[in-house]
Amino acid sequence: MRSLGRRTKWKRPTRKAALTGLILLSLVLIVLENTGQRRIPYTLSHTLRPVLAPLGEATIYLTSHIAPAPMTNDERQAEFSAILVQVKQVINDQQQRINELRHWRDAMEGFPCLLIDGHVTVREGNPLRELRLVDVGDNRGVRPGYLVTTRRIVTPYENELPKGLAVLGSNYIIGVISDSAANTATVQLVTDSQFQMPATLYRMLAPGQQRDVFVSTPSGGLEKKTVTHDGSTAGSYPVGEPIPVLAKGTGKQIVLQQVPATHNIQPGDLLTTGPSTTNLLPIGLTIGRVVDCRFESKDPHHVDVYVEPLADLSNLENVYIVMPASRGTK
Amino acid sequence: MMRISYILLLAIVATLTQTVATHALWFSSSVGWIGPILPACVAVCMALYSRSAVDAALAGWILGFALELPLAGETMGVLSLLFAAGGATIYTMRDAFFRDRVITQAMLGFLFCLGIFEISVLYSRVALPGSARSMGAAALQVLLVAIYTGVFTPIVCAGLKPLHHWLWPAAVERR
């Protein structure tokens, strides 16, 4: 028998004990996550970021540039010519749009949001998720839930925008901040399989197009109405009432489920942020464009609407996090 | 006996490589991104050469945890648990294969990745309800990712061969 006077020697834990401890840690993390206590999992996930962010920044653009096969001079020239034609078309289109929007400018008092410019440094390593790490975090006031857009909003609009104006320039919402650490934040892209956000769907009418829409009658019923593009603008404009929907990521696209078939959604219709984001965003910013509509197998009165994000999510570099101005001035 | 400090180092290197460099090998498909999962390849190699199931599970846990650590705070703990179980399973399965061949490594890499990520997708479905993603599309994406990972596993195993005497000081030669 060991004498009581002898000093007890510290015994290294066996591998079995260490493994048991680690498995217990995993189980604790799972339980914490399911009970909504995310502080510990998130704190743990922040520990690698000081190493990961600079390394990721050094390589993310390198890998995105070496991935495509090298082009020949002829191919490059053909591509440049095509780009030039496209750019000319875009300039003409934008010029027309500027003219159309110019009259709004005087009536507006400024855009009540602050934009935090961020740089995408790391892309999620798991191909099953769509997350990005940006180089701004708590230090710049970034908080979970803030929306992330691709471009700086260039016009200092100040007044409330008129109803029905769906698109303003080319600012696309690409995701929301899901987690923020000291100097970094995680952006959950709109295509991520866990992404969900109330949004608004606008039915667009292109020049020369005609479509049926159901409009509410004073008696509370619905009346079918055929509308034709009036030629007042060279572009598309929204018709009918905006449709509130729930946008969910599918890993590749965005899907809007349980949309009544009577809304007659068509490819080309636009998905924008919904009224639930008015505390974060004063106007509806575009998320994507409808590419497909399929009847639900169990319910022929409803359709699943598939939306393609307008921003190129595979090559994100500079992003802007939209911070409500009231929060920023505090 | 396996050296934990080297395994930790290897897990960090594998995760950093996975997060910052393997995107050049990814391609887009109709079901989402398809790319190899490097820590899964390393976990299979570790399980193939470990001297005990506990060592294989320990290495698996470290690699799984390292993979879920950098970005995703959500569903943390699931991958580490599954990697540990996967490591121990590969260890017990390895003797069923006559020789340690490239095809064996590829097959085990495929099975490891397929099993773990299908369960992980299923877990996400149950724990985080309301997902709009069809199970079929998610399962197909995992299948393609598993095939890609399986193809990569022999390359990773060959790359780790010079490190055997560091990782396992008295490594046992496999049949």
XYZ file of C-alpha atoms in Angstrom:
505
model
C 0.000 0.000 0.000
C 1.218 3.520 -0.835
C 2.239 5.536 2.247
C 0.241 8.679 2.911
C 3.372 10.739 3.308
C 4.615 10.098 -0.203
C 3.931 12.906 -2.682
C 1.317 11.941 -5.221
C 2.827 11.935 -8.698
C 0.777 13.604 -11.486
C -0.148 11.009 -13.981
C -0.476 11.934 -17.654
C -3.946 11.190 -18.912
C -4.105 8.167 -21.131
C -5.083 8.579 -24.784
C -8.359 6.864 -24.071
C -9.142 9.431 -21.379
C -8.086 12.275 -23.676
C -10.319 10.949 -26.447
C -13.234 10.602 -24.029
C -12.693 14.234 -22.960
C -12.624 15.460 -26.558
C -15.770 13.522 -27.451
C -17.465 15.072 -24.429
C -16.304 18.503 -25.637
C -17.908 17.820 -29.031
C -21.144 16.786 -27.354
C -21.118 19.899 -25.160
C -20.597 22.089 -28.243
C -23.503 20.393 -30.024
C -25.758 20.873 -26.992
C -24.697 24.542 -26.631
C -25.439 25.158 -30.303
C -28.860 23.533 -30.074
C -29.777 25.519 -26.980
C -28.849 28.768 -28.701
C -25.756 29.467 -26.563
C -23.330 30.218 -29.356
C -20.787 32.299 -27.463
C -18.406 29.413 -26.698
C -18.489 27.831 -30.199
C -17.979 31.238 -31.804
C -15.169 32.201 -29.402
C -13.441 28.921 -30.274
C -13.870 29.573 -33.980
C -12.262 33.010 -33.601
C -8.997 31.569 -32.262
C -7.651 30.562 -35.692
C -8.577 33.789 -37.421
C -5.448 35.853 -36.660
C -3.465 33.197 -38.585
C -6.095 32.391 -41.152
C -7.016 35.899 -42.308
C -3.579 37.079 -43.528
C -2.784 33.699 -45.055
C -6.136 33.569 -46.769
C -5.756 37.082 -48.114
C -2.419 36.161 -49.638
C -3.808 33.176 -51.488
C -7.505 33.726 -52.227
C -6.888 35.979 -55.209
C -3.966 33.902 -56.400
C -6.103 30.766 -56.560
C -8.994 32.591 -58.211
C -6.630 33.813 -60.909
C -4.732 30.597 -61.604
C -7.874 28.470 -61.850
C -8.924 29.412 -65.415
C -6.969 27.903 -68.310
C -4.612 30.382 -70.025
C -6.035 32.066 -73.142
C -4.359 32.584 -76.472
C -3.856 36.118 -77.836
C -6.667 35.670 -80.355
C -9.051 34.463 -77.679
C -8.051 37.378 -75.478
C -8.601 39.850 -78.289
C -12.004 38.373 -79.086
C -12.931 38.529 -75.433
C -11.827 42.166 -75.153
C -13.875 43.071 -78.236
C -16.928 41.399 -76.766
C -16.347 43.135 -73.447
C -15.996 46.483 -75.240
C -19.345 46.033 -76.973
C -20.945 45.000 -73.692
C -19.422 47.977 -71.853
C -20.729 50.374 -74.526
C -24.182 48.866 -74.135
C -23.945 49.126 -70.361
C -22.838 52.779 -70.596
C -25.780 53.607 -72.872
C -28.134 51.758 -70.570
C -26.731 53.463 -67.475
C -26.915 56.869 -69.136
C -30.559 56.276 -69.864
C -31.118 55.147 -66.338
C -29.340 58.186 -64.897
C -31.627 60.399 -66.940
C -34.656 58.504 -65.703
C -33.572 58.669 -62.085
C -32.278 62.240 -62.079
C -35.642 63.679 -61.126
C -35.737 61.600 -57.950
C -32.513 63.041 -56.651
C -33.781 66.462 -55.562
C -36.639 64.912 -53.650
C -34.392 62.777 -51.487
C -32.559 63.717 -48.319
C -29.707 61.251 -48.160
C -29.068 57.592 -47.672
C -29.462 56.900 -43.952
C -26.891 54.124 -43.816
C -23.194 53.878 -43.289
C -21.232 51.511 -45.446
C -18.256 49.673 -44.016
C -15.886 48.579 -46.731
C -14.554 45.077 -46.263
C -12.238 42.798 -48.120
C -12.981 39.083 -48.502
C -9.973 37.270 -47.065
C -10.991 33.643 -46.633
C -13.442 31.377 -48.360
C -15.068 28.510 -46.469
C -13.047 25.312 -46.796
C -16.107 23.069 -46.770
C -17.649 23.011 -50.267
C -21.039 22.274 -48.719
C -21.261 25.743 -47.165
C -21.155 29.253 -48.633
C -19.398 31.454 -46.088
C -16.725 34.135 -46.450
C -14.465 35.837 -43.939
C -14.070 39.621 -44.252
C -11.319 41.734 -42.716
C -13.595 43.976 -40.643
C -15.295 43.047 -37.414
C -16.234 44.471 -34.037
C -13.467 47.077 -34.472
C -15.563 48.771 -37.195
C -18.926 48.188 -35.562
C -19.934 45.137 -37.595
C -22.687 43.102 -35.933
C -24.414 39.822 -36.836
C -27.513 40.450 -38.964
C -26.103 43.365 -40.963
C -26.592 43.082 -44.699
C -23.668 42.871 -47.080
C -23.701 44.433 -50.529
C -21.291 44.381 -53.434
C -20.961 48.019 -54.318
C -20.843 51.399 -52.748
C -24.164 53.158 -53.068
C -23.108 56.175 -55.053
C -26.035 58.539 -54.789
C -26.582 60.394 -51.523
C -30.314 59.851 -51.428
C -31.936 61.291 -48.360
C -35.701 61.036 -48.681
C -37.873 57.986 -48.511
C -37.952 56.426 -51.943
C -41.240 56.196 -53.802
C -43.129 52.909 -53.727
C -42.448 50.386 -56.415
C -38.891 51.444 -57.127
C -37.199 48.083 -57.035
C -33.686 48.649 -58.256
C -31.299 51.457 -57.625
C -28.102 51.218 -59.582
C -26.295 47.898 -59.443
C -26.094 47.256 -55.748
C -26.744 43.651 -54.968
C -27.267 42.091 -51.575
C -24.938 39.126 -51.286
C -25.544 37.962 -47.732
C -25.727 38.757 -44.049
C -23.159 38.895 -41.278
C -23.566 35.678 -39.309
C -20.791 36.209 -36.797
C -18.408 39.015 -35.905
C -15.055 38.806 -34.099
C -12.564 41.539 -33.145
C -11.145 42.199 -36.616
C -13.037 39.771 -38.812
C -16.619 38.830 -39.582
C -18.293 35.911 -41.340
C -20.616 36.630 -44.245
C -23.295 34.032 -44.909
C -23.988 34.230 -48.627
C -27.547 34.244 -49.967
C -26.933 30.847 -51.547
C -25.790 29.163 -48.326
C -28.002 26.199 -47.441
C -28.740 27.732 -44.010
C -29.578 31.205 -45.362
C -33.117 32.529 -44.820
C -34.443 36.070 -45.219
C -37.846 37.655 -45.797
C -37.740 39.318 -49.201
C -39.973 40.903 -51.821
C -40.615 39.678 -55.328
C -41.397 42.142 -58.104
C -43.016 41.097 -61.368
C -41.226 42.947 -64.122
C -42.610 44.035 -67.451
C -40.080 44.326 -70.261
C -40.552 46.527 -73.375
C -43.022 44.910 -75.762
C -44.103 42.402 -73.128
C -47.633 41.691 -71.995
C -48.568 39.707 -68.917
C -51.505 38.816 -66.708
C -51.538 39.932 -63.100
C -54.133 39.536 -60.394
C -54.874 42.789 -58.578
C -56.837 43.255 -55.378
C -60.318 44.668 -55.774
C -61.975 47.023 -53.237
C -64.254 44.124 -52.243
C -61.219 42.099 -51.173
C -61.215 39.722 -54.122
C -58.770 39.324 -56.974
C -59.255 40.528 -60.502
C -57.265 39.371 -63.512
C -55.749 42.212 -65.479
C -53.606 42.125 -68.588
C -50.900 44.764 -68.580
C -48.709 45.872 -71.466
C -45.457 47.818 -71.337
C -46.400 51.468 -71.872
C -43.151 52.438 -73.589
C -42.473 55.233 -71.080
C -39.106 53.700 -70.276
C -36.538 51.747 -72.237
C -36.157 49.258 -69.420
C -38.425 46.952 -67.420
C -40.649 48.232 -64.646
C -42.560 46.463 -61.873
C -46.245 45.669 -62.241
C -48.809 44.442 -59.741
C -48.298 44.434 -56.013
C -44.958 43.383 -54.541
C -45.109 39.797 -53.267
C -43.709 39.058 -49.794
C -41.666 35.837 -49.877
C -39.152 33.931 -47.782
C -35.813 33.567 -49.602
C -33.816 30.452 -48.753
C -30.415 29.340 -50.015
C -30.087 25.982 -51.737
C -26.285 25.831 -51.902
C -26.347 26.988 -55.525
C -29.341 29.311 -55.942
C -32.097 30.929 -53.905
C -35.512 29.293 -53.714
C -38.853 30.876 -52.825
C -41.245 28.142 -51.739
C -45.025 28.123 -51.531
C -45.557 31.079 -53.870
C -49.199 31.090 -55.085
C -49.312 30.153 -58.774
C -51.847 32.952 -59.401
C -49.009 35.478 -59.091
C -47.814 34.235 -62.488
C -44.126 34.581 -61.678
C -41.902 34.475 -64.737
C -38.164 34.296 -65.400
C -36.748 37.818 -65.271
C -38.750 38.932 -62.226
C -36.679 40.523 -59.483
C -36.088 39.552 -55.874
C -35.215 42.387 -53.498
C -34.843 42.798 -49.752
C -38.178 42.925 -47.954
C -39.856 45.265 -45.474
C -38.286 43.365 -42.548
C -34.940 44.940 -43.401
C -36.210 48.535 -43.257
C -34.415 49.017 -39.929
C -31.190 48.062 -41.704
C -31.838 49.352 -45.178
C -34.106 52.205 -46.273
C -34.688 50.832 -49.756
C -35.069 47.449 -51.354
C -31.778 46.301 -52.821
C -31.763 43.616 -55.459
C -30.767 40.089 -54.527
C -31.335 38.195 -57.744
C -33.372 37.439 -60.818
C -35.932 34.636 -61.283
C -34.602 31.926 -63.584
C -37.131 29.137 -63.141
C -40.603 28.405 -61.768
C -41.777 24.883 -60.965
C -45.122 23.678 -59.723
C -44.925 21.979 -56.346
C -45.422 18.251 -56.715
C -47.903 18.023 -53.827
C -49.732 21.289 -54.394
C -50.463 22.475 -57.946
C -51.701 25.847 -56.620
C -48.216 26.823 -55.514
C -44.882 27.127 -57.269
C -41.246 27.002 -56.211
C -39.408 29.970 -57.671
C -35.669 29.668 -58.341
C -33.601 32.823 -58.237
C -30.036 33.337 -59.448
C -28.044 35.920 -57.460
C -27.089 38.904 -59.598
C -23.695 39.322 -57.941
C -20.845 37.015 -58.958
C -20.462 35.168 -55.665
C -17.575 33.018 -56.847
C -15.233 35.993 -57.176
C -16.058 38.271 -54.292
C -13.334 40.738 -53.430
C -14.613 44.046 -52.083
C -17.874 44.110 -50.177
C -19.759 46.716 -48.172
C -21.479 46.033 -44.908
C -24.597 48.146 -44.451
C -24.752 49.628 -40.957
C -27.886 51.539 -39.924
C -26.911 55.209 -39.557
C -28.579 55.454 -36.148
C -26.185 52.749 -34.887
C -23.172 54.368 -36.483
C -23.719 57.812 -35.031
C -24.191 56.591 -31.485
C 2.783 5.569 -30.513
C 1.460 8.525 -32.465
C 2.904 11.959 -31.697
C 0.036 14.304 -30.898
C 2.056 17.519 -31.365
C 2.867 16.584 -34.966
C -0.745 15.611 -35.579
C -1.844 19.022 -34.310
C 0.628 20.714 -36.643
C -0.520 18.546 -39.535
C -4.179 19.340 -38.790
C -3.465 23.080 -38.824
C -1.535 22.833 -42.100
C -4.273 20.670 -43.680
C -7.020 23.056 -42.575
C -5.157 26.161 -43.714
C -4.449 24.542 -47.070
C -8.082 23.481 -47.364
C -9.370 26.949 -46.481
C -6.992 29.113 -48.454
C -5.609 27.075 -51.332
C -7.757 24.161 -52.487
C -10.386 26.423 -54.092
C -8.329 26.363 -57.276
C -9.361 22.692 -57.557
C -13.063 23.306 -56.970
C -15.584 23.410 -59.763
C -19.164 24.537 -59.878
C -21.921 22.046 -60.663
C -25.709 22.133 -60.762
C -25.787 20.973 -57.129
C -23.138 23.374 -55.793
C -19.380 23.462 -55.397
C -17.432 20.230 -55.780
C -13.971 20.027 -54.273
C -11.727 17.684 -52.309
C -11.677 17.802 -48.507
C -8.033 17.596 -47.542
C -8.468 16.978 -43.778
C -10.628 13.948 -44.664
C -7.797 12.552 -46.827
C -5.330 13.095 -43.974
C -7.691 11.431 -41.476
C -7.905 8.334 -43.700
C -4.092 8.144 -44.008
C -3.747 8.530 -40.233
C -6.265 5.742 -39.645
C -4.451 3.484 -42.133
C -1.124 3.768 -40.301
C -2.222 4.226 -36.668
C -1.275 1.584 -34.152
C -4.571 1.631 -32.313
C -8.185 2.595 -32.857
C -7.833 5.230 -30.128
C -4.962 6.899 -32.012
C -6.982 6.850 -35.234
C -10.013 8.354 -33.482
C -7.851 10.987 -31.755
C -6.270 12.062 -35.051
C -9.726 12.069 -36.660
C -11.158 14.264 -33.904
C -8.320 16.792 -34.217
C -8.694 16.993 -38.007
C -12.492 17.246 -37.862
C -12.326 19.958 -35.228
C -9.708 21.869 -37.222
C -11.978 21.742 -40.281
C -15.033 23.128 -38.505
C -13.086 25.672 -36.456
C -12.196 28.521 -38.857
C -15.497 29.880 -40.139
C -18.563 27.987 -39.108
C -19.622 28.479 -35.528
C -22.851 26.675 -36.353
C -23.062 22.910 -35.962
C -19.668 22.916 -34.275
C -18.781 19.600 -32.656
C -20.531 17.421 -35.229
C -17.664 17.037 -37.692
C -15.082 16.354 -34.969
C -17.293 13.644 -33.524
C -17.913 12.083 -36.945
C -14.237 12.276 -37.933
C -13.290 10.488 -34.693
C -15.842 7.757 -35.351
C -14.755 7.574 -39.001
C -11.073 7.247 -38.034
C -11.820 4.382 -35.648
C -14.029 2.687 -38.273
C -11.321 2.896 -40.956
C -8.823 1.445 -38.454
C -11.043 -1.556 -37.797
C -11.852 -1.951 -41.502
C -8.313 -1.727 -42.840
C -7.423 -5.354 -42.189
C -10.240 -6.425 -44.470
C -8.146 -5.124 -47.343
C -5.378 -7.427 -48.442
C -2.842 -4.738 -49.326
C -2.356 -1.049 -48.807
C -2.813 -0.068 -52.424
C -3.709 3.168 -54.131
C -7.186 1.840 -54.937
C -7.700 0.854 -51.293
C -6.756 4.337 -50.127
C -9.036 5.926 -52.723
C -11.922 3.640 -51.778
C -11.501 4.312 -48.055
C -11.188 8.065 -48.686
C -14.437 7.954 -50.664
C -16.304 5.907 -48.049
C -14.987 8.051 -45.178
C -16.047 11.306 -46.840
C -19.383 9.944 -48.040
C -20.370 8.533 -44.650
C -19.321 11.557 -42.630
C -20.752 14.289 -44.811
C -24.022 12.475 -45.540
C -24.572 12.157 -41.779
C -23.532 15.778 -41.293
C -26.035 16.946 -43.950
C -28.727 14.811 -42.329
C -27.887 16.299 -38.922
C -28.094 19.859 -40.299
C -31.492 18.973 -41.722
C -32.766 17.765 -38.363
C -31.053 20.319 -36.108
C -31.652 23.340 -38.320
C -35.094 22.753 -39.830
C -36.554 24.870 -42.624
C -33.803 24.243 -45.128
C -34.999 24.716 -48.696
C -32.393 22.434 -50.115
C -33.649 19.102 -51.387
C -32.070 16.092 -49.744
C -31.397 14.595 -53.169
C -29.308 17.570 -54.296
C -27.395 17.655 -51.012
C -26.743 13.888 -51.171
C -25.556 14.166 -54.768
C -23.198 17.012 -53.882
C -21.749 14.950 -51.023
C -21.348 11.975 -53.371
C -19.394 14.061 -55.891
C -17.284 15.652 -53.137
C -16.581 12.138 -51.766
C -15.465 10.892 -55.195
C -13.126 13.876 -55.565
C -11.790 13.336 -52.034
C -11.303 9.627 -52.789
C -9.205 10.502 -55.850
C -7.098 12.814 -53.725
C -6.554 10.447 -50.805
C -3.712 8.364 -52.400
C -1.903 11.591 -53.351
C -2.136 12.864 -49.772
C -1.044 9.455 -48.405
C 1.976 9.515 -50.730
C 2.760 13.060 -49.602
C 2.623 11.994 -45.949
C 4.903 8.983 -46.444
C 8.164 10.915 -45.760
C 6.644 12.097 -42.468
C 5.909 8.600 -41.185
C 8.925 8.427 -38.878
C 7.867 11.719 -37.241
C 4.209 10.880 -36.927
C 4.731 7.298 -35.736
C 8.267 6.889 -34.284
C 7.982 3.107 -34.401
C 5.692 2.780 -37.372
C 4.538 -0.720 -38.114
C 4.907 -1.680 -41.740
C 1.568 -2.698 -43.185
C 1.251 -5.867 -45.117
